[in-house]
Structure formats: C-alpha cells, structure tokens
Amino acid sequence: MNLIELERALRQLRLGGIAAVLETRLRQAQAETMAPIDLISCLVTDELTRRSQRLLDRRRQQAEFRDPHKTLDNFDFTFNPKMNRSLVFDLATCAFITKREDVLFLGPGGSGKSHLAQAIGQSAIQQGYRVLYRETHVLLDDLAEAVVDGTRKEFMDSLTTTSLLIIDDFGMRKLPLTAAEDLLEIIMRRYERASTLLTSNRPVDDWGKLLGDVAAVTAMLDRLLHHGHVLKCGPRSWRTKAAATAAGSAQ
C-alpha cells in the first residue's frame, strides 16, 4: 500500500486527522529518527485534536450566536466599572451549568448584556456543553412554527435537554399573546434540569405588564431566581457612546 492508498484507507476509516498530516509526520519521523511509538503517538494526537476542534465548530454553529465573535477577551469592563466582574468570571467557569442554576442579566440597552451572554455561551461550548442562543421573539416564533408543523413536542424536548439556553433581549420587542404561557412552560421544563440565561432591558417589576400575565411572570421569576444569579449591567450604553462619538467626529 503506497502513501496515497494509505491516506484513502484512513479517510474511509474516518481518520481524516491522521490522513491530513500523515506525509508531514512521516517526513518528520525520518528527519528526527523518531521511534515508531512516538510517531503513532503524534498521529493519534493529531486525530484527537482535529476531532475536538470539529466538535467545537459544530457546537458553535448549532448555538447560532448572533455575534459569534463576542467573548470575554474583547469585552471592556472599564466602560461600566461598577459591574460585578467577579460574578461574570465565575459564570464563565460554567459551574452554574453543572449545578443546573439559572442566570439573569438586567440593564439598559447597549450595556453589554448580549455580549456577556454570548461570551458565557462560548465558554460553555469550550467546556463541552451544548448551547442554544435565541433572541426572545425568535424563540417564540420557532415555537409557533413547531406548532404549525406538528413538531412542538420534539421542539420542546430539544429545548429541555440543551445544557445552556440563552434567551436574549427579553422586553425589546412586542411579544405574541401566548408569550407568558410559552415562556413559563420553557422555564418550568428546564427548572433544576438545565441552565437558562435570560437577558432583559426591563426591570422585573415591568414583566407582568409586558406579558399581560402577572401570575405567569411570578411563577417564572420564582424558578429563575430560586437557584439564580443576577448581574446588573449598565448604566452606560455602548451604542449611545458610539453614536455620540460619531456625531462629534462629523462636526
């Protein structure tokens, strides 16, 4: 079996990581007089690295982040210095997911809630958790479509089993009449089974009016906050700052 045939056989065995570097590793083995066990070790490590990276890439795609480049590394904590950064980094360890706890980010628009939520999601994926990101109105639209398609049960089951569900921008848009009932069901299904991270630009006192169902909101908050962490973002807005800077530059 020559090199081309060996590479083809490796790919048939789904060992594409080894196949991709086989020729390079063979040349390295000749140049360094590498022992057979060391060569095999390098090839197996290459395969494991490739598989791990592909799994991470697949989970990032499945998460469907709105801004996949948002991480803790590019978040400016100095903009809102009173923010509890200790809590943020604690959440980034994802211990709350292991404990099946929930998280609530509150603050005005543009204060970094979505950035931090997606950054926590990225950290969770790095640590092997399945993550799903949805803006609130999109999540409810997806659920409505599942009802029409007759796949509501399957959709709700998939939501329940996701390690971290990020529900972003609650309160940003007008929601359907069934929003309170649907959101409560999602929170109840996930309560003490999996972690939910919800962001909102509206104080919790406004949620009853926003959803038109005080009882449902009370039940939802009772579960979110029972084992929950609350991060208050703001008060300054990145978007307001950017707009002011742009206006100043134009003068």
JSON list of C-alpha atoms in Angstrom, two decimals:
[
{"chain": "A", "resi": 1, "resn": "MET", "atom": "CA", "xyz": [0.00, 0.00, 0.00]},
{"chain": "A", "resi": 2, "resn": "ASN", "atom": "CA", "xyz": [1.52, 3.32, -1.07]},
{"chain": "A", "resi": 3, "resn": "LEU", "atom": "CA", "xyz": [1.02, 6.68, 0.62]},
{"chain": "A", "resi": 4, "resn": "ILE", "atom": "CA", "xyz": [-1.99, 7.69, -1.50]},
{"chain": "A", "resi": 5, "resn": "GLU", "atom": "CA", "xyz": [-3.72, 4.38, -0.87]},
{"chain": "A", "resi": 6, "resn": "LEU", "atom": "CA", "xyz": [-2.97, 4.61, 2.85]},
{"chain": "A", "resi": 7, "resn": "GLU", "atom": "CA", "xyz": [-4.41, 8.10, 3.08]},
{"chain": "A", "resi": 8, "resn": "ARG", "atom": "CA", "xyz": [-7.52, 6.92, 1.24]},
{"chain": "A", "resi": 9, "resn": "ALA", "atom": "CA", "xyz": [-7.90, 4.00, 3.63]},
{"chain": "A", "resi": 10, "resn": "LEU", "atom": "CA", "xyz": [-7.51, 6.28, 6.64]},
{"chain": "A", "resi": 11, "resn": "ARG", "atom": "CA", "xyz": [-10.28, 8.54, 5.37]},
{"chain": "A", "resi": 12, "resn": "GLN", "atom": "CA", "xyz": [-12.54, 5.54, 4.82]},
{"chain": "A", "resi": 13, "resn": "LEU", "atom": "CA", "xyz": [-11.91, 4.66, 8.46]},
{"chain": "A", "resi": 14, "resn": "ARG", "atom": "CA", "xyz": [-12.87, 8.26, 9.34]},
{"chain": "A", "resi": 15, "resn": "LEU", "atom": "CA", "xyz": [-9.35, 9.06, 10.48]},
{"chain": "A", "resi": 16, "resn": "GLY", "atom": "CA", "xyz": [-9.12, 12.27, 8.47]},
{"chain": "A", "resi": 17, "resn": "GLY", "atom": "CA", "xyz": [-6.94, 13.95, 11.10]},
{"chain": "A", "resi": 18, "resn": "ILE", "atom": "CA", "xyz": [-4.23, 11.36, 10.60]},
{"chain": "A", "resi": 19, "resn": "ALA", "atom": "CA", "xyz": [-4.67, 11.32, 6.82]},
{"chain": "A", "resi": 20, "resn": "ALA", "atom": "CA", "xyz": [-4.25, 15.11, 6.62]},
{"chain": "A", "resi": 21, "resn": "VAL", "atom": "CA", "xyz": [-0.83, 15.11, 8.32]},
{"chain": "A", "resi": 22, "resn": "LEU", "atom": "CA", "xyz": [0.46, 11.63, 7.50]},
{"chain": "A", "resi": 23, "resn": "GLU", "atom": "CA", "xyz": [3.01, 12.67, 4.88]},
{"chain": "A", "resi": 24, "resn": "THR", "atom": "CA", "xyz": [4.29, 15.52, 7.06]},
{"chain": "A", "resi": 25, "resn": "ARG", "atom": "CA", "xyz": [4.61, 13.27, 10.11]},
{"chain": "A", "resi": 26, "resn": "LEU", "atom": "CA", "xyz": [6.45, 10.60, 8.09]},
{"chain": "A", "resi": 27, "resn": "ARG", "atom": "CA", "xyz": [8.96, 13.17, 6.91]},
{"chain": "A", "resi": 28, "resn": "GLN", "atom": "CA", "xyz": [9.34, 14.40, 10.49]},
{"chain": "A", "resi": 29, "resn": "ALA", "atom": "CA", "xyz": [9.94, 10.82, 11.66]},
{"chain": "A", "resi": 30, "resn": "GLN", "atom": "CA", "xyz": [12.70, 10.37, 9.08]},
{"chain": "A", "resi": 31, "resn": "ALA", "atom": "CA", "xyz": [14.31, 13.73, 9.88]},
{"chain": "A", "resi": 32, "resn": "GLU", "atom": "CA", "xyz": [14.28, 13.19, 13.63]},
{"chain": "A", "resi": 33, "resn": "THR", "atom": "CA", "xyz": [14.81, 9.41, 13.63]},
{"chain": "A", "resi": 34, "resn": "MET", "atom": "CA", "xyz": [11.55, 9.18, 15.55]},
{"chain": "A", "resi": 35, "resn": "ALA", "atom": "CA", "xyz": [10.70, 5.96, 17.34]},
{"chain": "A", "resi": 36, "resn": "PRO", "atom": "CA", "xyz": [7.61, 4.14, 15.98]},
{"chain": "A", "resi": 37, "resn": "ILE", "atom": "CA", "xyz": [5.72, 4.64, 19.25]},
{"chain": "A", "resi": 38, "resn": "ASP", "atom": "CA", "xyz": [6.40, 8.40, 19.11]},
{"chain": "A", "resi": 39, "resn": "LEU", "atom": "CA", "xyz": [5.19, 8.58, 15.53]},
{"chain": "A", "resi": 40, "resn": "ILE", "atom": "CA", "xyz": [1.99, 6.73, 16.38]},
{"chain": "A", "resi": 41, "resn": "SER", "atom": "CA", "xyz": [1.51, 8.97, 19.41]},
{"chain": "A", "resi": 42, "resn": "CYS", "atom": "CA", "xyz": [1.82, 12.12, 17.27]},
{"chain": "A", "resi": 43, "resn": "LEU", "atom": "CA", "xyz": [-0.65, 10.78, 14.71]},
{"chain": "A", "resi": 44, "resn": "VAL", "atom": "CA", "xyz": [-3.22, 9.83, 17.35]},
{"chain": "A", "resi": 45, "resn": "THR", "atom": "CA", "xyz": [-2.85, 13.26, 18.98]},
{"chain": "A", "resi": 46, "resn": "ASP", "atom": "CA", "xyz": [-3.39, 14.90, 15.59]},
{"chain": "A", "resi": 47, "resn": "GLU", "atom": "CA", "xyz": [-6.59, 12.91, 15.12]},
{"chain": "A", "resi": 48, "resn": "LEU", "atom": "CA", "xyz": [-7.91, 13.74, 18.58]},
{"chain": "A", "resi": 49, "resn": "THR", "atom": "CA", "xyz": [-7.13, 17.45, 18.11]},
{"chain": "A", "resi": 50, "resn": "ARG", "atom": "CA", "xyz": [-8.93, 17.53, 14.78]},
{"chain": "A", "resi": 51, "resn": "ARG", "atom": "CA", "xyz": [-11.99, 15.78, 16.21]},
{"chain": "A", "resi": 52, "resn": "SER", "atom": "CA", "xyz": [-12.10, 18.09, 19.22]},
{"chain": "A", "resi": 53, "resn": "GLN", "atom": "CA", "xyz": [-11.92, 21.18, 17.01]},
{"chain": "A", "resi": 54, "resn": "ARG", "atom": "CA", "xyz": [-14.61, 19.88, 14.69]},
{"chain": "A", "resi": 55, "resn": "LEU", "atom": "CA", "xyz": [-16.88, 19.20, 17.66]},
{"chain": "A", "resi": 56, "resn": "LEU", "atom": "CA", "xyz": [-16.34, 22.75, 18.94]},
{"chain": "A", "resi": 57, "resn": "ASP", "atom": "CA", "xyz": [-17.03, 24.20, 15.49]},
{"chain": "A", "resi": 58, "resn": "ARG", "atom": "CA", "xyz": [-20.19, 22.13, 15.15]},
{"chain": "A", "resi": 59, "resn": "ARG", "atom": "CA", "xyz": [-21.48, 23.19, 18.56]},
{"chain": "A", "resi": 60, "resn": "ARG", "atom": "CA", "xyz": [-20.79, 26.86, 17.79]},
{"chain": "A", "resi": 61, "resn": "GLN", "atom": "CA", "xyz": [-22.82, 26.52, 14.59]},
{"chain": "A", "resi": 62, "resn": "GLN", "atom": "CA", "xyz": [-25.63, 24.76, 16.44]},
{"chain": "A", "resi": 63, "resn": "ALA", "atom": "CA", "xyz": [-25.70, 27.50, 19.09]},
{"chain": "A", "resi": 64, "resn": "GLU", "atom": "CA", "xyz": [-26.43, 30.09, 16.35]},
{"chain": "A", "resi": 65, "resn": "PHE", "atom": "CA", "xyz": [-24.98, 33.05, 18.22]},
{"chain": "A", "resi": 66, "resn": "ARG", "atom": "CA", "xyz": [-26.00, 36.41, 16.79]},
{"chain": "A", "resi": 67, "resn": "ASP", "atom": "CA", "xyz": [-22.45, 37.73, 17.25]},
{"chain": "A", "resi": 68, "resn": "PRO", "atom": "CA", "xyz": [-20.11, 34.71, 17.39]},
{"chain": "A", "resi": 69, "resn": "HIS", "atom": "CA", "xyz": [-17.04, 36.92, 17.88]},
{"chain": "A", "resi": 70, "resn": "LYS", "atom": "CA", "xyz": [-18.27, 38.21, 21.26]},
{"chain": "A", "resi": 71, "resn": "THR", "atom": "CA", "xyz": [-16.00, 36.85, 24.00]},
{"chain": "A", "resi": 72, "resn": "LEU", "atom": "CA", "xyz": [-14.79, 37.94, 27.42]},
{"chain": "A", "resi": 73, "resn": "ASP", "atom": "CA", "xyz": [-11.43, 38.80, 25.87]},
{"chain": "A", "resi": 74, "resn": "ASN", "atom": "CA", "xyz": [-12.95, 41.63, 23.83]},
{"chain": "A", "resi": 75, "resn": "PHE", "atom": "CA", "xyz": [-15.36, 42.96, 26.47]},
{"chain": "A", "resi": 76, "resn": "ASP", "atom": "CA", "xyz": [-14.40, 46.28, 28.03]},
{"chain": "A", "resi": 77, "resn": "PHE", "atom": "CA", "xyz": [-15.19, 46.07, 31.74]},
{"chain": "A", "resi": 78, "resn": "THR", "atom": "CA", "xyz": [-13.85, 49.59, 32.30]},
{"chain": "A", "resi": 79, "resn": "PHE", "atom": "CA", "xyz": [-16.81, 51.12, 30.45]},
{"chain": "A", "resi": 80, "resn": "ASN", "atom": "CA", "xyz": [-19.16, 50.18, 33.30]},
{"chain": "A", "resi": 81, "resn": "PRO", "atom": "CA", "xyz": [-16.72, 49.75, 36.21]},
{"chain": "A", "resi": 82, "resn": "LYS", "atom": "CA", "xyz": [-19.43, 49.02, 38.79]},
{"chain": "A", "resi": 83, "resn": "MET", "atom": "CA", "xyz": [-20.40, 45.82, 37.02]},
{"chain": "A", "resi": 84, "resn": "ASN", "atom": "CA", "xyz": [-19.70, 42.74, 39.12]},
{"chain": "A", "resi": 85, "resn": "ARG", "atom": "CA", "xyz": [-16.88, 41.31, 37.02]},
{"chain": "A", "resi": 86, "resn": "SER", "atom": "CA", "xyz": [-16.16, 38.70, 39.70]},
{"chain": "A", "resi": 87, "resn": "LEU", "atom": "CA", "xyz": [-19.60, 37.21, 39.03]},
{"chain": "A", "resi": 88, "resn": "VAL", "atom": "CA", "xyz": [-19.00, 37.32, 35.27]},
{"chain": "A", "resi": 89, "resn": "PHE", "atom": "CA", "xyz": [-15.80, 35.31, 35.52]},
{"chain": "A", "resi": 90, "resn": "ASP", "atom": "CA", "xyz": [-17.40, 32.94, 37.98]},
{"chain": "A", "resi": 91, "resn": "LEU", "atom": "CA", "xyz": [-20.17, 32.30, 35.46]},
{"chain": "A", "resi": 92, "resn": "ALA", "atom": "CA", "xyz": [-17.53, 31.75, 32.77]},
{"chain": "A", "resi": 93, "resn": "THR", "atom": "CA", "xyz": [-16.27, 28.74, 34.72]},
{"chain": "A", "resi": 94, "resn": "CYS", "atom": "CA", "xyz": [-19.71, 27.23, 33.98]},
{"chain": "A", "resi": 95, "resn": "ALA", "atom": "CA", "xyz": [-20.04, 25.83, 37.49]},
{"chain": "A", "resi": 96, "resn": "PHE", "atom": "CA", "xyz": [-23.62, 27.15, 37.40]},
{"chain": "A", "resi": 97, "resn": "ILE", "atom": "CA", "xyz": [-24.36, 24.79, 34.49]},
{"chain": "A", "resi": 98, "resn": "THR", "atom": "CA", "xyz": [-23.03, 21.83, 36.44]},
{"chain": "A", "resi": 99, "resn": "LYS", "atom": "CA", "xyz": [-25.35, 22.84, 39.30]},
{"chain": "A", "resi": 100, "resn": "ARG", "atom": "CA", "xyz": [-28.25, 23.49, 36.88]},
{"chain": "A", "resi": 101, "resn": "GLU", "atom": "CA", "xyz": [-28.61, 27.06, 38.08]},
{"chain": "A", "resi": 102, "resn": "ASP", "atom": "CA", "xyz": [-30.03, 29.99, 36.13]},
{"chain": "A", "resi": 103, "resn": "VAL", "atom": "CA", "xyz": [-28.76, 33.49, 35.32]},
{"chain": "A", "resi": 104, "resn": "LEU", "atom": "CA", "xyz": [-30.47, 36.82, 34.76]},
{"chain": "A", "resi": 105, "resn": "PHE", "atom": "CA", "xyz": [-28.71, 39.81, 33.16]},
{"chain": "A", "resi": 106, "resn": "LEU", "atom": "CA", "xyz": [-30.54, 43.12, 33.67]},
{"chain": "A", "resi": 107, "resn": "GLY", "atom": "CA", "xyz": [-29.71, 46.57, 32.34]},
{"chain": "A", "resi": 108, "resn": "PRO", "atom": "CA", "xyz": [-30.48, 49.21, 29.72]},
{"chain": "A", "resi": 109, "resn": "GLY", "atom": "CA", "xyz": [-29.97, 48.58, 26.04]},
{"chain": "A", "resi": 110, "resn": "GLY", "atom": "CA", "xyz": [-26.37, 48.69, 24.90]},
{"chain": "A", "resi": 111, "resn": "SER", "atom": "CA", "xyz": [-24.86, 47.97, 28.31]},
{"chain": "A", "resi": 112, "resn": "GLY", "atom": "CA", "xyz": [-23.25, 44.69, 27.29]},
{"chain": "A", "resi": 113, "resn": "LYS", "atom": "CA", "xyz": [-25.83, 42.07, 28.28]},
{"chain": "A", "resi": 114, "resn": "SER", "atom": "CA", "xyz": [-25.91, 40.28, 24.93]},
{"chain": "A", "resi": 115, "resn": "HIS", "atom": "CA", "xyz": [-22.13, 40.41, 24.59]},
{"chain": "A", "resi": 116, "resn": "LEU", "atom": "CA", "xyz": [-21.63, 38.84, 28.01]},
{"chain": "A", "resi": 117, "resn": "ALA", "atom": "CA", "xyz": [-24.39, 36.25, 27.48]},
{"chain": "A", "resi": 118, "resn": "GLN", "atom": "CA", "xyz": [-22.80, 35.07, 24.24]},
{"chain": "A", "resi": 119, "resn": "ALA", "atom": "CA", "xyz": [-19.34, 35.13, 25.82]},
{"chain": "A", "resi": 120, "resn": "ILE", "atom": "CA", "xyz": [-20.60, 32.85, 28.60]},
{"chain": "A", "resi": 121, "resn": "GLY", "atom": "CA", "xyz": [-22.10, 30.64, 25.90]},
{"chain": "A", "resi": 122, "resn": "GLN", "atom": "CA", "xyz": [-18.74, 30.43, 24.13]},
{"chain": "A", "resi": 123, "resn": "SER", "atom": "CA", "xyz": [-17.07, 29.44, 27.42]},
{"chain": "A", "resi": 124, "resn": "ALA", "atom": "CA", "xyz": [-19.70, 26.75, 27.94]},
{"chain": "A", "resi": 125, "resn": "ILE", "atom": "CA", "xyz": [-19.04, 25.27, 24.50]},
{"chain": "A", "resi": 126, "resn": "GLN", "atom": "CA", "xyz": [-15.29, 25.25, 25.19]},
{"chain": "A", "resi": 127, "resn": "GLN", "atom": "CA", "xyz": [-16.05, 23.20, 28.30]},
{"chain": "A", "resi": 128, "resn": "GLY", "atom": "CA", "xyz": [-18.11, 20.62, 26.44]},
{"chain": "A", "resi": 129, "resn": "TYR", "atom": "CA", "xyz": [-21.67, 21.89, 26.96]},
{"chain": "A", "resi": 130, "resn": "ARG", "atom": "CA", "xyz": [-24.38, 22.18, 24.33]},
{"chain": "A", "resi": 131, "resn": "VAL", "atom": "CA", "xyz": [-25.65, 25.74, 23.97]},
{"chain": "A", "resi": 132, "resn": "LEU", "atom": "CA", "xyz": [-28.57, 27.31, 22.15]},
{"chain": "A", "resi": 133, "resn": "TYR", "atom": "CA", "xyz": [-28.86, 31.08, 21.68]},
{"chain": "A", "resi": 134, "resn": "ARG", "atom": "CA", "xyz": [-32.13, 32.74, 20.73]},
{"chain": "A", "resi": 135, "resn": "GLU", "atom": "CA", "xyz": [-33.50, 36.25, 20.90]},
{"chain": "A", "resi": 136, "resn": "THR", "atom": "CA", "xyz": [-36.80, 36.06, 22.77]},
{"chain": "A", "resi": 137, "resn": "HIS", "atom": "CA", "xyz": [-39.02, 36.86, 19.80]},
{"chain": "A", "resi": 138, "resn": "VAL", "atom": "CA", "xyz": [-37.14, 34.36, 17.61]},
{"chain": "A", "resi": 139, "resn": "LEU", "atom": "CA", "xyz": [-37.53, 31.61, 20.20]},
{"chain": "A", "resi": 140, "resn": "LEU", "atom": "CA", "xyz": [-41.28, 32.21, 20.36]},
{"chain": "A", "resi": 141, "resn": "ASP", "atom": "CA", "xyz": [-41.51, 32.34, 16.55]},
{"chain": "A", "resi": 142, "resn": "ASP", "atom": "CA", "xyz": [-39.67, 29.00, 16.37]},
{"chain": "A", "resi": 143, "resn": "LEU", "atom": "CA", "xyz": [-42.13, 27.53, 18.85]},
{"chain": "A", "resi": 144, "resn": "ALA", "atom": "CA", "xyz": [-45.09, 28.85, 16.86]},
{"chain": "A", "resi": 145, "resn": "GLU", "atom": "CA", "xyz": [-43.68, 27.30, 13.69]},
{"chain": "A", "resi": 146, "resn": "ALA", "atom": "CA", "xyz": [-43.24, 23.99, 15.50]},
{"chain": "A", "resi": 147, "resn": "VAL", "atom": "CA", "xyz": [-46.91, 24.10, 16.48]},
{"chain": "A", "resi": 148, "resn": "VAL", "atom": "CA", "xyz": [-47.89, 24.62, 12.84]},
{"chain": "A", "resi": 149, "resn": "ASP", "atom": "CA", "xyz": [-45.55, 21.83, 11.69]},
{"chain": "A", "resi": 150, "resn": "GLY", "atom": "CA", "xyz": [-46.82, 19.43, 14.32]},
{"chain": "A", "resi": 151, "resn": "THR", "atom": "CA", "xyz": [-43.35, 19.15, 15.91]},
{"chain": "A", "resi": 152, "resn": "ARG", "atom": "CA", "xyz": [-43.99, 21.09, 19.11]},
{"chain": "A", "resi": 153, "resn": "LYS", "atom": "CA", "xyz": [-43.21, 18.15, 21.40]},
{"chain": "A", "resi": 154, "resn": "GLU", "atom": "CA", "xyz": [-39.89, 17.47, 19.68]},
{"chain": "A", "resi": 155, "resn": "PHE", "atom": "CA", "xyz": [-39.00, 21.16, 19.77]},
{"chain": "A", "resi": 156, "resn": "MET", "atom": "CA", "xyz": [-39.77, 21.47, 23.48]},
{"chain": "A", "resi": 157, "resn": "ASP", "atom": "CA", "xyz": [-37.83, 18.28, 24.20]},
{"chain": "A", "resi": 158, "resn": "SER", "atom": "CA", "xyz": [-34.79, 19.71, 22.40]},
{"chain": "A", "resi": 159, "resn": "LEU", "atom": "CA", "xyz": [-35.04, 22.91, 24.44]},
{"chain": "A", "resi": 160, "resn": "THR", "atom": "CA", "xyz": [-35.29, 20.94, 27.67]},
{"chain": "A", "resi": 161, "resn": "THR", "atom": "CA", "xyz": [-32.17, 18.87, 27.03]},
{"chain": "A", "resi": 162, "resn": "THR", "atom": "CA", "xyz": [-29.86, 21.72, 25.93]},
{"chain": "A", "resi": 163, "resn": "SER", "atom": "CA", "xyz": [-27.30, 22.33, 28.68]},
{"chain": "A", "resi": 164, "resn": "LEU", "atom": "CA", "xyz": [-27.50, 26.13, 28.38]},
{"chain": "A", "resi": 165, "resn": "LEU", "atom": "CA", "xyz": [-30.36, 28.03, 26.77]},
{"chain": "A", "resi": 166, "resn": "ILE", "atom": "CA", "xyz": [-29.67, 31.74, 26.26]},
{"chain": "A", "resi": 167, "resn": "ILE", "atom": "CA", "xyz": [-32.85, 33.82, 25.86]},
{"chain": "A", "resi": 168, "resn": "ASP", "atom": "CA", "xyz": [-31.69, 37.27, 24.82]},
{"chain": "A", "resi": 169, "resn": "ASP", "atom": "CA", "xyz": [-33.31, 40.69, 24.63]},
{"chain": "A", "resi": 170, "resn": "PHE", "atom": "CA", "xyz": [-36.47, 39.97, 26.60]},
{"chain": "A", "resi": 171, "resn": "GLY", "atom": "CA", "xyz": [-38.55, 43.15, 26.52]},
{"chain": "A", "resi": 172, "resn": "MET", "atom": "CA", "xyz": [-37.04, 44.59, 23.35]},
{"chain": "A", "resi": 173, "resn": "ARG", "atom": "CA", "xyz": [-39.99, 43.74, 21.09]},
{"chain": "A", "resi": 174, "resn": "LYS", "atom": "CA", "xyz": [-43.71, 43.26, 21.38]},
{"chain": "A", "resi": 175, "resn": "LEU", "atom": "CA", "xyz": [-44.43, 39.60, 22.05]},
{"chain": "A", "resi": 176, "resn": "PRO", "atom": "CA", "xyz": [-47.36, 37.39, 21.00]},
{"chain": "A", "resi": 177, "resn": "LEU", "atom": "CA", "xyz": [-50.33, 36.86, 23.29]},
{"chain": "A", "resi": 178, "resn": "THR", "atom": "CA", "xyz": [-49.12, 33.36, 24.17]},
{"chain": "A", "resi": 179, "resn": "ALA", "atom": "CA", "xyz": [-45.67, 34.62, 25.25]},
{"chain": "A", "resi": 180, "resn": "ALA", "atom": "CA", "xyz": [-46.29, 34.37, 29.00]},
{"chain": "A", "resi": 181, "resn": "GLU", "atom": "CA", "xyz": [-47.62, 30.83, 28.78]},
{"chain": "A", "resi": 182, "resn": "ASP", "atom": "CA", "xyz": [-44.89, 29.67, 26.39]},
{"chain": "A", "resi": 183, "resn": "LEU", "atom": "CA", "xyz": [-42.00, 31.22, 28.32]},
{"chain": "A", "resi": 184, "resn": "LEU", "atom": "CA", "xyz": [-43.32, 29.84, 31.59]},
{"chain": "A", "resi": 185, "resn": "GLU", "atom": "CA", "xyz": [-43.50, 26.35, 30.11]},
{"chain": "A", "resi": 186, "resn": "ILE", "atom": "CA", "xyz": [-39.93, 26.58, 28.84]},
{"chain": "A", "resi": 187, "resn": "ILE", "atom": "CA", "xyz": [-38.64, 27.80, 32.21]},
{"chain": "A", "resi": 188, "resn": "MET", "atom": "CA", "xyz": [-40.64, 25.17, 34.10]},
{"chain": "A", "resi": 189, "resn": "ARG", "atom": "CA", "xyz": [-39.39, 22.35, 31.89]},
{"chain": "A", "resi": 190, "resn": "ARG", "atom": "CA", "xyz": [-35.80, 23.42, 32.37]},
{"chain": "A", "resi": 191, "resn": "TYR", "atom": "CA", "xyz": [-36.05, 24.24, 36.08]},
{"chain": "A", "resi": 192, "resn": "GLU", "atom": "CA", "xyz": [-33.44, 22.21, 38.01]},
{"chain": "A", "resi": 193, "resn": "ARG", "atom": "CA", "xyz": [-32.78, 20.15, 34.86]},
{"chain": "A", "resi": 194, "resn": "ALA", "atom": "CA", "xyz": [-30.68, 22.56, 32.79]},
{"chain": "A", "resi": 195, "resn": "SER", "atom": "CA", "xyz": [-29.46, 26.16, 32.95]},
{"chain": "A", "resi": 196, "resn": "THR", "atom": "CA", "xyz": [-31.18, 29.16, 31.39]},
{"chain": "A", "resi": 197, "resn": "LEU", "atom": "CA", "xyz": [-29.55, 32.56, 30.91]},
{"chain": "A", "resi": 198, "resn": "LEU", "atom": "CA", "xyz": [-32.03, 35.35, 30.22]},
{"chain": "A", "resi": 199, "resn": "THR", "atom": "CA", "xyz": [-31.21, 38.98, 29.42]},
{"chain": "A", "resi": 200, "resn": "SER", "atom": "CA", "xyz": [-33.64, 41.88, 29.67]},
{"chain": "A", "resi": 201, "resn": "ASN", "atom": "CA", "xyz": [-33.58, 45.65, 29.37]},
{"chain": "A", "resi": 202, "resn": "ARG", "atom": "CA", "xyz": [-36.72, 45.88, 31.51]},
{"chain": "A", "resi": 203, "resn": "PRO", "atom": "CA", "xyz": [-36.79, 45.69, 35.32]},
{"chain": "A", "resi": 204, "resn": "VAL", "atom": "CA", "xyz": [-38.56, 42.59, 36.61]},
{"chain": "A", "resi": 205, "resn": "ASP", "atom": "CA", "xyz": [-41.31, 44.78, 38.07]},
{"chain": "A", "resi": 206, "resn": "ASP", "atom": "CA", "xyz": [-42.38, 45.57, 34.49]},
{"chain": "A", "resi": 207, "resn": "TRP", "atom": "CA", "xyz": [-42.58, 41.98, 33.30]},
{"chain": "A", "resi": 208, "resn": "GLY", "atom": "CA", "xyz": [-46.15, 41.40, 34.42]},
{"chain": "A", "resi": 209, "resn": "LYS", "atom": "CA", "xyz": [-47.35, 44.38, 32.40]},
{"chain": "A", "resi": 210, "resn": "LEU", "atom": "CA", "xyz": [-45.13, 43.43, 29.48]},
{"chain": "A", "resi": 211, "resn": "LEU", "atom": "CA", "xyz": [-46.54, 39.90, 29.24]},
{"chain": "A", "resi": 212, "resn": "GLY", "atom": "CA", "xyz": [-50.02, 40.70, 30.49]},
{"chain": "A", "resi": 213, "resn": "ASP", "atom": "CA", "xyz": [-49.96, 37.85, 32.99]},
{"chain": "A", "resi": 214, "resn": "VAL", "atom": "CA", "xyz": [-48.69, 38.66, 36.48]},
{"chain": "A", "resi": 215, "resn": "ALA", "atom": "CA", "xyz": [-49.26, 35.12, 37.77]},
{"chain": "A", "resi": 216, "resn": "ALA", "atom": "CA", "xyz": [-47.19, 33.54, 34.99]},
{"chain": "A", "resi": 217, "resn": "VAL", "atom": "CA", "xyz": [-44.39, 36.08, 35.47]},
{"chain": "A", "resi": 218, "resn": "THR", "atom": "CA", "xyz": [-44.36, 35.45, 39.23]},
{"chain": "A", "resi": 219, "resn": "ALA", "atom": "CA", "xyz": [-44.08, 31.70, 38.65]},
{"chain": "A", "resi": 220, "resn": "MET", "atom": "CA", "xyz": [-41.35, 32.21, 36.04]},
{"chain": "A", "resi": 221, "resn": "LEU", "atom": "CA", "xyz": [-39.29, 34.51, 38.26]},
{"chain": "A", "resi": 222, "resn": "ASP", "atom": "CA", "xyz": [-39.75, 32.19, 41.22]},
{"chain": "A", "resi": 223, "resn": "ARG", "atom": "CA", "xyz": [-37.96, 29.46, 39.29]},
{"chain": "A", "resi": 224, "resn": "LEU", "atom": "CA", "xyz": [-35.35, 31.64, 37.63]},
{"chain": "A", "resi": 225, "resn": "LEU", "atom": "CA", "xyz": [-34.30, 33.22, 40.91]},
{"chain": "A", "resi": 226, "resn": "HIS", "atom": "CA", "xyz": [-34.56, 30.18, 43.17]},
{"chain": "A", "resi": 227, "resn": "HIS", "atom": "CA", "xyz": [-31.08, 28.98, 42.16]},
{"chain": "A", "resi": 228, "resn": "GLY", "atom": "CA", "xyz": [-30.30, 32.09, 40.17]},
{"chain": "A", "resi": 229, "resn": "HIS", "atom": "CA", "xyz": [-27.52, 34.62, 39.70]},
{"chain": "A", "resi": 230, "resn": "VAL", "atom": "CA", "xyz": [-28.41, 38.22, 38.86]},
{"chain": "A", "resi": 231, "resn": "LEU", "atom": "CA", "xyz": [-25.97, 40.54, 37.07]},
{"chain": "A", "resi": 232, "resn": "LYS", "atom": "CA", "xyz": [-26.85, 44.22, 36.83]},
{"chain": "A", "resi": 233, "resn": "CYS", "atom": "CA", "xyz": [-25.32, 45.78, 33.73]},
{"chain": "A", "resi": 234, "resn": "GLY", "atom": "CA", "xyz": [-25.05, 49.46, 32.96]},
{"chain": "A", "resi": 235, "resn": "PRO", "atom": "CA", "xyz": [-25.90, 52.22, 33.44]},
{"chain": "A", "resi": 236, "resn": "ARG", "atom": "CA", "xyz": [-23.89, 53.42, 30.44]},
{"chain": "A", "resi": 237, "resn": "SER", "atom": "CA", "xyz": [-24.71, 52.33, 26.89]},
{"chain": "A", "resi": 238, "resn": "TRP", "atom": "CA", "xyz": [-22.11, 51.38, 24.29]},
{"chain": "A", "resi": 239, "resn": "ARG", "atom": "CA", "xyz": [-24.43, 52.31, 21.44]},
{"chain": "A", "resi": 240, "resn": "THR", "atom": "CA", "xyz": [-25.14, 55.74, 22.90]},
{"chain": "A", "resi": 241, "resn": "LYS", "atom": "CA", "xyz": [-21.42, 56.31, 23.31]},
{"chain": "A", "resi": 242, "resn": "ALA", "atom": "CA", "xyz": [-20.71, 55.18, 19.73]},
{"chain": "A", "resi": 243, "resn": "ALA", "atom": "CA", "xyz": [-23.45, 57.46, 18.36]},
{"chain": "A", "resi": 244, "resn": "ALA", "atom": "CA", "xyz": [-22.14, 60.43, 20.34]},
{"chain": "A", "resi": 245, "resn": "THR", "atom": "CA", "xyz": [-18.60, 59.77, 19.16]},
{"chain": "A", "resi": 246, "resn": "ALA", "atom": "CA", "xyz": [-19.74, 59.53, 15.55]},
{"chain": "A", "resi": 247, "resn": "ALA", "atom": "CA", "xyz": [-21.70, 62.76, 15.86]},
{"chain": "A", "resi": 248, "resn": "GLY", "atom": "CA", "xyz": [-18.72, 64.53, 17.39]},
{"chain": "A", "resi": 249, "resn": "SER", "atom": "CA", "xyz": [-16.44, 63.33, 14.61]},
{"chain": "A", "resi": 250, "resn": "ALA", "atom": "CA", "xyz": [-18.87, 64.58, 11.95]},
{"chain": "A", "resi": 251, "resn": "GLN", "atom": "CA", "xyz": [-18.82, 68.15, 13.30]}
]
